Every structure is written in C-alpha cells, then in structure tokens.
Amino acid sequence: MTYPPDTPGLRPRPSQTPQGEAWLANFRPDDALLAQQVLDSLHFFSSTTFRQGLTELLHSVLTSTGPSDQPAALYSVHSSRESSTMFMGDREPLVPRTGGSELIVQNIVRATELAFDNAVVSRGTSSLELLKGRRVRRLVFVSDYAGSGDESLGYVRSWLRNPTVRSWRSLKLVQIHLVLFAASPTALKRLNGSPYYDGVHVLHCGMDFSAADWDQSERDRIREVCSTYAHSKGGAHGWGGSEGLVVFEHTIPNNLPMIVRQTKGPPPYGTWEPFFRNRTAPRELMQLLADYRPDFDRLRQLRSVRQSRLAAASQLRTMERPVLEQIIDVLAHIAGRRRNPAQLAVALGMSVPGAVEITARACRLGLLDEQVRLTDAGWHELRRAKATPRRVASGLQGSTDPYYPRQLKGSR
C-alpha cells in the first residue's frame, strides 16, 4: 500500500481510528477480530480520486467507441421502478433532484460535455425528438459503483422498453455503453452477460468479500458475524447479498454489510456505536482514511493459482524492475486460467486499464499470443522466474591455519 507524499507517517487502519475502536466495542472479543478484518478490508475513495478516475475513463470510452462526428448522449444512472418506460408517463432521463451520488456523476457528465464540445451532449436530450435531431449514435450511461448490477440493469431496461429506442438498437443505429468507476466481480459478470449493453467499461474491479484477502474459513466466519450482529437479517450482507467493501467520500453504498452502516444493533435492539452515520462518511474520518486501501498480498495471490514455486523464488530474489515483476505475475495468473481483465486486476491489485496495459505489453513482447495464451517464450520466462536463485557464499571457508603444500611442482 502506498501513501500520499504529504502524509506525515503511516496512516491508521480503519480499525485504529476513534470511530473504528468505538465500533469494535459492539462485538464479543472472538467476533471482534473478524469484524476488524471486515473494517480493515474496506476501500476508501476520496472525491478527488473518484472525479479524476471516472472523468479519465469516460473520456477514454468516448474517444475509443466511435468517431467524433457521431455524437454521444451521456446520462447518470439512477434507480428505475419495475416496468417503467423511458419517455413515457413521468419517466425521463434527468436525474431526480433528490439524487445523491447520481448528482455527483451528473456534474462529471456536464463537465465532460463542455470538454468535448459538440461530440457529446447531456443537456437538451430529454426527449426522443431531441436525440433524433442531434443524430445521437451512442447512449452512454455513467455510474459510480455496481455492487449487484440491479440498478444499471433496471435503468437500461427502462430505455429498451421504449419501442423507438428498441428499434434504433435493433437496426444498429444506436449503441448503449455503461461506464463504471468500480464494480464487484458478481455485478460485472451479470452486466457483461446481459444482452442490453454493447460495452461495459470499469476502472476498478473487486472490493467485495470474494476478492478480499481472506481464506475460505475466514470468509465463512465473517459472513456468520455479519448475520449475527445485523439489525435486519435481510440486508446483512449488503443489498442483494452483494457483500461490497467500497466507500466513497460522497456516499456510503448500500452494498456494504449492514454491520458497517447500521445505527441500531441486532434484536432486541440494544445500544450500537455506528461506524458511519446517515449514509455519509464523517469529514474527520475521511481526512484520516482518504484513498486507504487494504494491504495487498502478492504471494498469496500467486499461491491461489498454484504458483507456489514462483512465490518462493520471489521471496528470495530482489526485483529491480517492477514492470518485469508485473509481467511475470500476469503470465502466472493467465497460466492459472485467469484471462479476464477484471480477474487479472483483482489478482494484481491494480485497476482494470492497468491490467489491460500489462497484458498488452506481454503480448508485444511475444510472451502471449492473440488469444491471450502463453507462447513458448512465455512459458520459458515463467519457468525461469520460478527457479530459486543459487546462493553463493562470499569469502573463504574452513581452517584459518596457513597452508603449505606437501610437494612442490617442478618446472618444465
């Protein structure tokens, strides 16, 4: 884990903050250790990091998914009622004024519209006639986080229930893309597997129970603790059982386990010291934990794909080239059948675009083929990386007594 250069000393873990220490007092001693693991596995994103990351990803998607002479219409994803249809009744794409994180995303959408001039539109596209008049060819939906995928799927369905939009997409006149700052592996799998989106673009993947650096026994016991102390059993593991571990400065997602975000204890509803209050992160807490990430155990990830020899060799070898180390890790995880960029991002502890770039570099070096499989050269490099370096002892060993040969060799 890295720290900003202006941070004096090491920042505390969430469990070491005043709020964390008070929150841990809610649990029995044995359960408190597991609750601490949950708290210290949270990922905190500051508003600056969130805005910068989502803006850069959105710009990248807009420049790579279509020519500039085909405008894209941008919309902030927000909750949709079942069976609602966009542009019918009171349903419209504008963000409700009561929106929370949706309004933050809408601000990013508006700033992107100004940056791209006429190639992107967000305002003035609140009707089908306006979309047709601007000859929009891409609908780009933007959101901060997908924990279960329900909200993003419900939103796109409300668009496709409109017969005109459905006809445009059927005739391939319009593409629909989804841009996410972060997504859980479960949500990303659902979204990629749905027939509604032509492209799903995510910056960060993981940040849930399945991606946490816990073994299966710890994961099962943590789930039990979340259920035991939850105010309501229905949402004990987060909305839809999504088991999220991501926190934004502007909002506390309902995908977090209930014990982290509740303000009342389990039945019979005794006293409970909350970690978060009112779905927001206290300012003093974010000052301590802004952009905090859990420790990343690279060797444990390698062992999970049965690369224990590589993990052992890595412990003995001092790597002077971090990029080379990342390339070798990519080869190891792909050999362990992790080819999806999102899977590689979780295994490498980096963003999805970062994992894509390292994979592309391995392809350019001839270590991977076009199907993202190891070439002969890739297998050779992986085997060489697994080799344990030979230890060479410097200096002489043995007796320190002077040595005199018993017989001198004669001259020739």
Coordinates of C-alpha atoms in Angstrom, one line a residue:
M1 CA 0.0 0.0 0.0
T2 CA 1.3 3.4 -0.9
Y3 CA 0.7 6.7 0.9
P4 CA 0.5 10.3 -0.4
P5 CA 3.8 12.1 -0.1
D6 CA 2.3 14.8 2.2
T7 CA 1.1 12.2 4.7
P8 CA 3.1 12.5 7.9
G9 CA 4.0 8.9 8.9
L10 CA 1.8 5.9 8.2
R11 CA -1.9 6.5 8.1
P12 CA -4.0 4.3 10.5
R13 CA -6.1 1.4 9.5
P14 CA -9.9 1.9 9.8
S15 CA -9.9 -0.2 13.0
Q16 CA -7.3 2.1 14.5
T17 CA -9.4 5.3 14.1
P18 CA -11.5 6.6 17.1
Q19 CA -14.7 5.6 15.1
G20 CA -13.2 2.1 14.5
E21 CA -12.2 1.5 18.1
A22 CA -15.7 2.5 19.3
W23 CA -17.4 0.3 16.7
L24 CA -15.4 -2.8 17.6
A25 CA -16.7 -2.5 21.1
N26 CA -20.1 -3.6 19.8
F27 CA -18.7 -7.2 19.3
R28 CA -17.8 -10.0 21.6
P29 CA -14.0 -10.5 21.8
D30 CA -13.8 -13.5 19.5
D31 CA -16.1 -11.8 16.9
A32 CA -14.3 -8.5 17.2
L33 CA -11.2 -10.0 15.4
L34 CA -13.4 -11.0 12.5
A35 CA -15.2 -7.6 12.5
Q36 CA -11.8 -5.9 12.4
Q37 CA -10.9 -7.9 9.3
V38 CA -14.1 -6.5 7.6
L39 CA -13.3 -2.9 8.6
D40 CA -9.7 -3.1 7.5
S41 CA -10.6 -4.6 4.2
L42 CA -12.7 -1.5 3.1
H43 CA -11.5 0.6 0.2
F44 CA -11.9 4.4 0.7
F45 CA -12.1 6.7 -2.3
S46 CA -11.8 10.5 -1.9
S47 CA -13.9 12.8 -4.0
T48 CA -10.8 13.9 -5.9
T49 CA -9.7 10.4 -6.8
F50 CA -13.3 9.5 -7.8
R51 CA -13.8 12.5 -10.0
Q52 CA -10.4 12.2 -11.7
G53 CA -10.7 8.5 -12.3
L54 CA -14.2 8.5 -13.6
T55 CA -13.5 11.5 -15.8
E56 CA -10.5 9.9 -17.4
L57 CA -12.3 6.6 -18.0
L58 CA -15.3 8.4 -19.5
H59 CA -13.0 10.4 -21.9
S60 CA -11.2 7.2 -22.9
V61 CA -14.5 5.4 -23.7
L62 CA -15.9 8.4 -25.7
T63 CA -12.7 8.6 -27.9
S64 CA -12.5 4.8 -28.4
T65 CA -16.1 3.7 -29.0
G66 CA -17.0 5.9 -32.0
P67 CA -15.9 8.7 -34.3
S68 CA -16.3 12.3 -33.2
D69 CA -18.9 13.1 -35.9
Q70 CA -21.3 10.7 -34.2
P71 CA -22.4 12.4 -31.0
A72 CA -22.9 10.5 -27.8
A73 CA -25.6 11.3 -25.2
L74 CA -24.5 10.9 -21.6
Y75 CA -26.7 10.1 -18.7
S76 CA -26.2 9.4 -15.0
V77 CA -27.7 6.1 -13.9
H78 CA -30.4 6.2 -11.3
S79 CA -33.0 3.8 -9.9
S80 CA -35.9 2.8 -12.0
R81 CA -39.2 1.4 -11.0
E82 CA -40.2 -2.1 -12.3
S83 CA -41.9 -1.9 -15.7
S84 CA -41.2 1.9 -16.1
T85 CA -40.5 3.0 -19.6
M86 CA -38.2 5.9 -20.5
F87 CA -40.0 9.0 -22.1
M88 CA -43.4 7.6 -21.2
G89 CA -45.6 8.8 -18.3
D90 CA -43.4 10.7 -15.8
R91 CA -40.3 8.8 -16.7
E92 CA -37.4 10.9 -18.0
P93 CA -33.6 10.5 -18.1
L94 CA -32.9 13.6 -16.0
V95 CA -31.5 12.9 -12.5
P96 CA -34.1 13.5 -9.8
R97 CA -33.3 16.4 -7.5
T98 CA -33.4 14.1 -4.6
G99 CA -30.5 12.1 -6.1
G100 CA -27.3 11.7 -4.0
S101 CA -24.3 10.1 -5.8
E102 CA -26.3 10.5 -9.1
L103 CA -25.9 14.3 -8.9
I104 CA -22.1 13.9 -8.4
V105 CA -22.0 11.8 -11.5
Q106 CA -24.2 14.3 -13.3
N107 CA -21.7 17.0 -12.6
I108 CA -18.9 14.9 -14.2
V109 CA -21.2 14.3 -17.2
R110 CA -21.8 18.0 -17.6
A111 CA -18.0 18.8 -17.3
T112 CA -17.4 16.2 -20.0
E113 CA -19.9 17.7 -22.3
L114 CA -18.1 21.1 -22.1
A115 CA -14.7 19.4 -22.7
F116 CA -15.9 17.5 -25.9
D117 CA -17.8 20.5 -27.4
N118 CA -20.4 19.1 -29.9
A119 CA -19.2 15.5 -29.9
V120 CA -21.0 14.9 -26.6
V121 CA -24.4 16.0 -25.3
S122 CA -26.0 15.7 -21.9
R123 CA -28.4 18.6 -21.6
G124 CA -31.1 19.2 -24.2
T125 CA -31.6 15.4 -24.8
S126 CA -34.6 14.8 -22.6
S127 CA -36.9 13.7 -25.5
L128 CA -36.7 11.3 -28.4
E129 CA -37.1 14.1 -30.8
L130 CA -34.0 15.9 -29.5
L131 CA -32.0 12.7 -29.7
K132 CA -33.1 12.2 -33.3
G133 CA -32.4 15.8 -34.2
R134 CA -28.8 15.6 -32.8
R135 CA -28.3 12.2 -34.7
V136 CA -27.1 10.6 -31.5
R137 CA -25.4 7.2 -32.1
R138 CA -24.3 6.3 -28.6
L139 CA -26.1 6.3 -25.3
V140 CA -23.5 6.3 -22.6
F141 CA -24.8 5.6 -19.0
V142 CA -22.4 6.5 -16.2
S143 CA -22.4 5.4 -12.5
D144 CA -20.1 5.3 -9.6
Y145 CA -20.4 1.7 -8.4
A146 CA -22.2 -1.6 -9.3
G147 CA -22.4 -4.0 -6.4
S148 CA -25.2 -6.3 -7.6
G149 CA -25.8 -4.8 -11.0
D150 CA -29.5 -4.4 -10.4
E151 CA -29.6 -0.6 -10.7
S152 CA -27.7 -0.5 -14.0
L153 CA -29.7 -3.3 -15.5
G154 CA -33.0 -1.8 -14.4
Y155 CA -32.0 1.6 -15.9
V156 CA -31.2 0.2 -19.3
R157 CA -34.3 -1.9 -19.4
S158 CA -36.4 1.3 -18.9
W159 CA -34.8 2.6 -22.1
L160 CA -35.3 -0.5 -24.1
R161 CA -38.9 -0.8 -23.1
N162 CA -39.5 2.2 -25.3
P163 CA -40.3 0.8 -28.8
T164 CA -38.4 3.6 -30.6
V165 CA -35.2 3.1 -28.7
R166 CA -35.5 -0.6 -29.1
S167 CA -36.0 -0.2 -32.8
W168 CA -32.9 2.1 -33.1
R169 CA -30.8 -0.5 -31.4
S170 CA -32.2 -3.4 -33.4
L171 CA -31.3 -1.5 -36.6
K172 CA -27.8 -0.9 -35.1
L173 CA -28.4 2.9 -35.3
V174 CA -27.6 3.3 -31.6
Q175 CA -25.1 1.6 -29.2
I176 CA -25.5 1.5 -25.4
H177 CA -22.5 1.7 -23.2
L178 CA -22.1 1.6 -19.4
V179 CA -19.2 3.4 -17.7
L180 CA -18.5 2.5 -14.0
F181 CA -15.9 3.7 -11.6
A182 CA -16.0 0.4 -9.8
A183 CA -17.9 -2.9 -9.8
S184 CA -17.9 -6.1 -7.8
P185 CA -17.0 -9.3 -9.8
T186 CA -20.6 -10.6 -9.4
A187 CA -22.1 -7.4 -10.8
L188 CA -19.5 -7.2 -13.7
K189 CA -20.3 -10.8 -14.7
R190 CA -24.0 -10.1 -14.7
L191 CA -23.6 -6.9 -16.7
N192 CA -21.2 -8.4 -19.3
G193 CA -23.5 -11.4 -19.7
S194 CA -26.6 -9.2 -20.3
P195 CA -27.8 -8.6 -23.9
Y196 CA -28.6 -4.9 -23.1
Y197 CA -25.2 -3.3 -23.2
D198 CA -22.9 -3.1 -26.2
G199 CA -20.0 -2.4 -23.9
V200 CA -19.3 -2.3 -20.1
H201 CA -16.3 -0.2 -19.1
V202 CA -15.0 -0.3 -15.5
L203 CA -12.0 1.3 -13.8
H204 CA -11.7 -0.8 -10.6
C205 CA -13.0 -4.4 -10.0
G206 CA -13.2 -6.5 -6.9
M207 CA -13.6 -4.8 -3.5
D208 CA -16.0 -7.4 -2.1
F209 CA -15.9 -10.5 0.1
S210 CA -14.9 -12.7 -2.8
A211 CA -11.9 -10.5 -3.7
A212 CA -10.8 -9.8 -0.1
D213 CA -7.5 -11.3 1.1
W214 CA -9.2 -13.9 3.3
D215 CA -9.1 -17.7 3.2
Q216 CA -12.4 -19.6 2.8
S217 CA -12.6 -20.4 6.5
E218 CA -12.3 -16.7 7.4
R219 CA -14.8 -15.7 4.7
D220 CA -17.4 -18.1 6.1
R221 CA -16.9 -17.0 9.7
I222 CA -17.1 -13.3 8.7
R223 CA -20.4 -14.0 7.0
E224 CA -21.7 -15.5 10.2
V225 CA -20.7 -12.4 12.2
C226 CA -22.4 -10.1 9.7
S227 CA -25.6 -12.1 10.0
T228 CA -25.4 -12.4 13.8
Y229 CA -25.0 -8.7 14.5
A230 CA -27.1 -7.3 11.6
H231 CA -30.1 -5.1 12.6
S232 CA -32.0 -6.7 9.8
K233 CA -31.2 -10.2 8.5
G234 CA -32.4 -9.4 5.0
G235 CA -29.6 -7.0 4.3
A236 CA -26.9 -8.5 6.5
H237 CA -24.5 -8.9 3.5
G238 CA -25.5 -5.8 1.7
W239 CA -28.1 -5.1 -1.0
G240 CA -28.9 -8.3 -2.8
G241 CA -26.2 -10.1 -0.8
S242 CA -23.5 -8.3 -2.8
E243 CA -21.0 -8.1 0.1
G244 CA -19.4 -4.8 -1.0
L245 CA -16.3 -3.3 0.6
V246 CA -16.1 0.1 -1.2
V247 CA -16.7 3.5 0.4
F248 CA -16.9 6.9 -1.4
E249 CA -16.5 10.2 0.3
H250 CA -19.8 11.4 -1.2
T251 CA -21.8 8.3 -0.3
I252 CA -21.9 5.1 1.6
P253 CA -23.2 2.3 -0.7
N254 CA -25.9 0.1 0.5
N255 CA -23.8 -2.9 -0.8
L256 CA -21.7 -2.7 2.4
P257 CA -22.5 -5.3 5.0
M258 CA -25.2 -3.9 7.4
I259 CA -22.9 -4.1 10.5
V260 CA -20.7 -1.3 9.0
R261 CA -23.6 1.1 8.1
Q262 CA -26.3 0.4 10.6
T263 CA -27.1 2.7 13.5
K264 CA -29.1 0.2 15.5
G265 CA -27.9 -3.1 16.9
P266 CA -29.4 -6.6 16.4
P267 CA -32.6 -7.6 18.2
P268 CA -33.5 -6.8 20.9
Y269 CA -32.0 -3.6 19.6
G270 CA -29.6 -2.6 22.3
T271 CA -27.1 0.2 22.1
W272 CA -24.9 0.3 19.0
E273 CA -22.0 2.6 18.2
P274 CA -22.1 3.1 14.4
F275 CA -19.1 3.4 12.2
F276 CA -20.9 5.6 9.5
R277 CA -23.8 7.8 10.2
N278 CA -26.6 8.8 7.8
R279 CA -25.0 7.1 4.7
T280 CA -22.1 9.6 4.7
A281 CA -18.5 9.4 5.8
P282 CA -17.7 11.9 8.6
R283 CA -15.2 14.6 7.4
E284 CA -12.7 13.8 10.2
L285 CA -12.8 10.1 9.2
M286 CA -12.2 10.8 5.5
Q287 CA -9.3 13.0 6.4
L288 CA -7.7 10.0 8.1
L289 CA -8.7 7.4 5.5
A290 CA -8.9 9.1 2.2
D291 CA -7.8 6.7 -0.5
Y292 CA -6.9 4.0 2.0
R293 CA -6.5 0.5 0.5
P294 CA -6.1 -2.8 2.3
D295 CA -2.7 -4.4 2.2
F296 CA -2.2 -6.5 -1.0
D297 CA -0.6 -9.9 -0.6
R298 CA 1.0 -10.7 -4.0
L299 CA 2.5 -14.0 -2.9
R300 CA -0.9 -15.3 -1.6
Q301 CA -2.4 -14.4 -4.9
L302 CA 0.3 -16.4 -6.7
R303 CA -0.3 -19.4 -4.5
S304 CA -4.0 -19.3 -5.2
V305 CA -3.2 -20.2 -8.9
R306 CA -0.8 -22.9 -7.7
Q307 CA 2.3 -20.9 -8.5
S308 CA 4.0 -21.6 -5.1
R309 CA 7.4 -22.1 -6.7
L310 CA 7.2 -18.6 -8.3
A311 CA 6.1 -17.2 -4.9
A312 CA 9.1 -18.9 -3.2
A313 CA 11.5 -17.6 -5.8
S314 CA 10.1 -14.1 -5.5
Q315 CA 10.8 -14.1 -1.8
L316 CA 14.5 -14.9 -2.4
R317 CA 15.0 -12.6 -5.4
T318 CA 15.2 -8.8 -5.2
M319 CA 13.4 -7.5 -8.2
E320 CA 14.9 -4.3 -9.6
R321 CA 12.3 -3.9 -12.4
P322 CA 8.7 -3.7 -11.1
V323 CA 7.3 -3.8 -14.6
L324 CA 9.1 -7.1 -15.2
E325 CA 7.6 -8.5 -12.0
Q326 CA 4.1 -7.5 -13.1
I327 CA 4.6 -9.1 -16.5
I328 CA 5.7 -12.4 -14.8
D329 CA 2.7 -12.2 -12.5
V330 CA 0.4 -11.8 -15.5
L331 CA 1.9 -14.9 -17.1
A332 CA 1.4 -16.8 -13.8
H333 CA -2.2 -15.8 -13.5
I334 CA -3.0 -16.5 -17.1
A335 CA -1.4 -19.9 -16.8
G336 CA -3.8 -20.4 -13.9
R337 CA -6.7 -19.6 -16.2
R338 CA -7.3 -16.0 -15.2
R339 CA -7.6 -14.3 -18.6
N340 CA -10.4 -11.8 -18.0
P341 CA -9.0 -8.3 -17.4
A342 CA -11.2 -7.8 -14.3
Q343 CA -9.9 -11.1 -12.8
L344 CA -6.3 -10.0 -13.5
A345 CA -6.9 -6.6 -12.0
V346 CA -8.1 -8.2 -8.7
A347 CA -5.2 -10.7 -8.7
L348 CA -2.6 -8.0 -9.4
G349 CA -4.1 -5.4 -7.1
M350 CA -4.5 -2.7 -9.8
S351 CA -7.1 -1.0 -12.0
V352 CA -8.6 -2.8 -14.9
P353 CA -7.0 -0.5 -17.5
G354 CA -3.6 -1.1 -15.7
A355 CA -4.1 -4.9 -16.1
V356 CA -5.0 -4.5 -19.7
E357 CA -1.8 -2.5 -20.4
I358 CA 0.4 -5.0 -18.7
T359 CA -1.2 -7.8 -20.7
A360 CA -0.8 -5.9 -23.9
R361 CA 2.9 -5.3 -23.1
A362 CA 3.3 -9.1 -22.6
C363 CA 1.7 -9.6 -26.0
R364 CA 4.0 -7.1 -27.6
L365 CA 7.0 -8.9 -26.1
G366 CA 5.8 -12.2 -27.6
L367 CA 5.0 -13.8 -24.3
L368 CA 1.3 -14.1 -25.0
D369 CA -0.5 -14.8 -28.3
E370 CA -3.6 -13.1 -29.7
Q371 CA -5.8 -15.4 -27.7
V372 CA -4.1 -14.3 -24.5
R373 CA -2.3 -17.7 -24.1
L374 CA 1.3 -18.2 -23.1
T375 CA 3.6 -18.7 -26.1
D376 CA 6.7 -20.9 -25.8
A377 CA 8.7 -17.8 -24.9
G378 CA 6.1 -17.0 -22.2
W379 CA 6.4 -20.5 -20.7
H380 CA 10.2 -20.2 -20.8
E381 CA 10.1 -16.9 -18.9
L382 CA 7.7 -18.3 -16.3
R383 CA 9.9 -21.4 -15.7
R384 CA 13.0 -19.2 -15.4
A385 CA 11.2 -16.9 -12.9
K386 CA 10.3 -19.9 -10.7
A387 CA 13.9 -21.0 -10.4
T388 CA 15.3 -20.3 -6.9
P389 CA 18.5 -18.2 -7.2
R390 CA 21.7 -20.1 -6.3
R391 CA 23.2 -18.8 -3.1
V392 CA 26.9 -18.0 -3.3
A393 CA 28.9 -17.6 -0.1
S394 CA 31.4 -14.8 -0.3
G395 CA 34.7 -15.4 1.5
L396 CA 36.8 -18.5 2.3
Q397 CA 35.5 -21.3 4.5
G398 CA 37.5 -23.8 6.5
S399 CA 40.6 -23.7 8.6
T400 CA 42.4 -20.4 9.1
D401 CA 45.8 -22.1 9.6
P402 CA 48.5 -21.3 7.0
Y403 CA 48.6 -23.8 4.1
Y404 CA 51.8 -25.3 2.9
P405 CA 51.8 -27.8 0.0
R406 CA 53.5 -31.2 0.8
Q407 CA 55.1 -31.4 -2.7
L408 CA 56.1 -28.6 -5.0
K409 CA 55.6 -29.0 -8.7
G410 CA 58.8 -29.0 -10.7
S411 CA 59.5 -26.6 -13.5
R412 CA 59.2 -27.8 -17.1

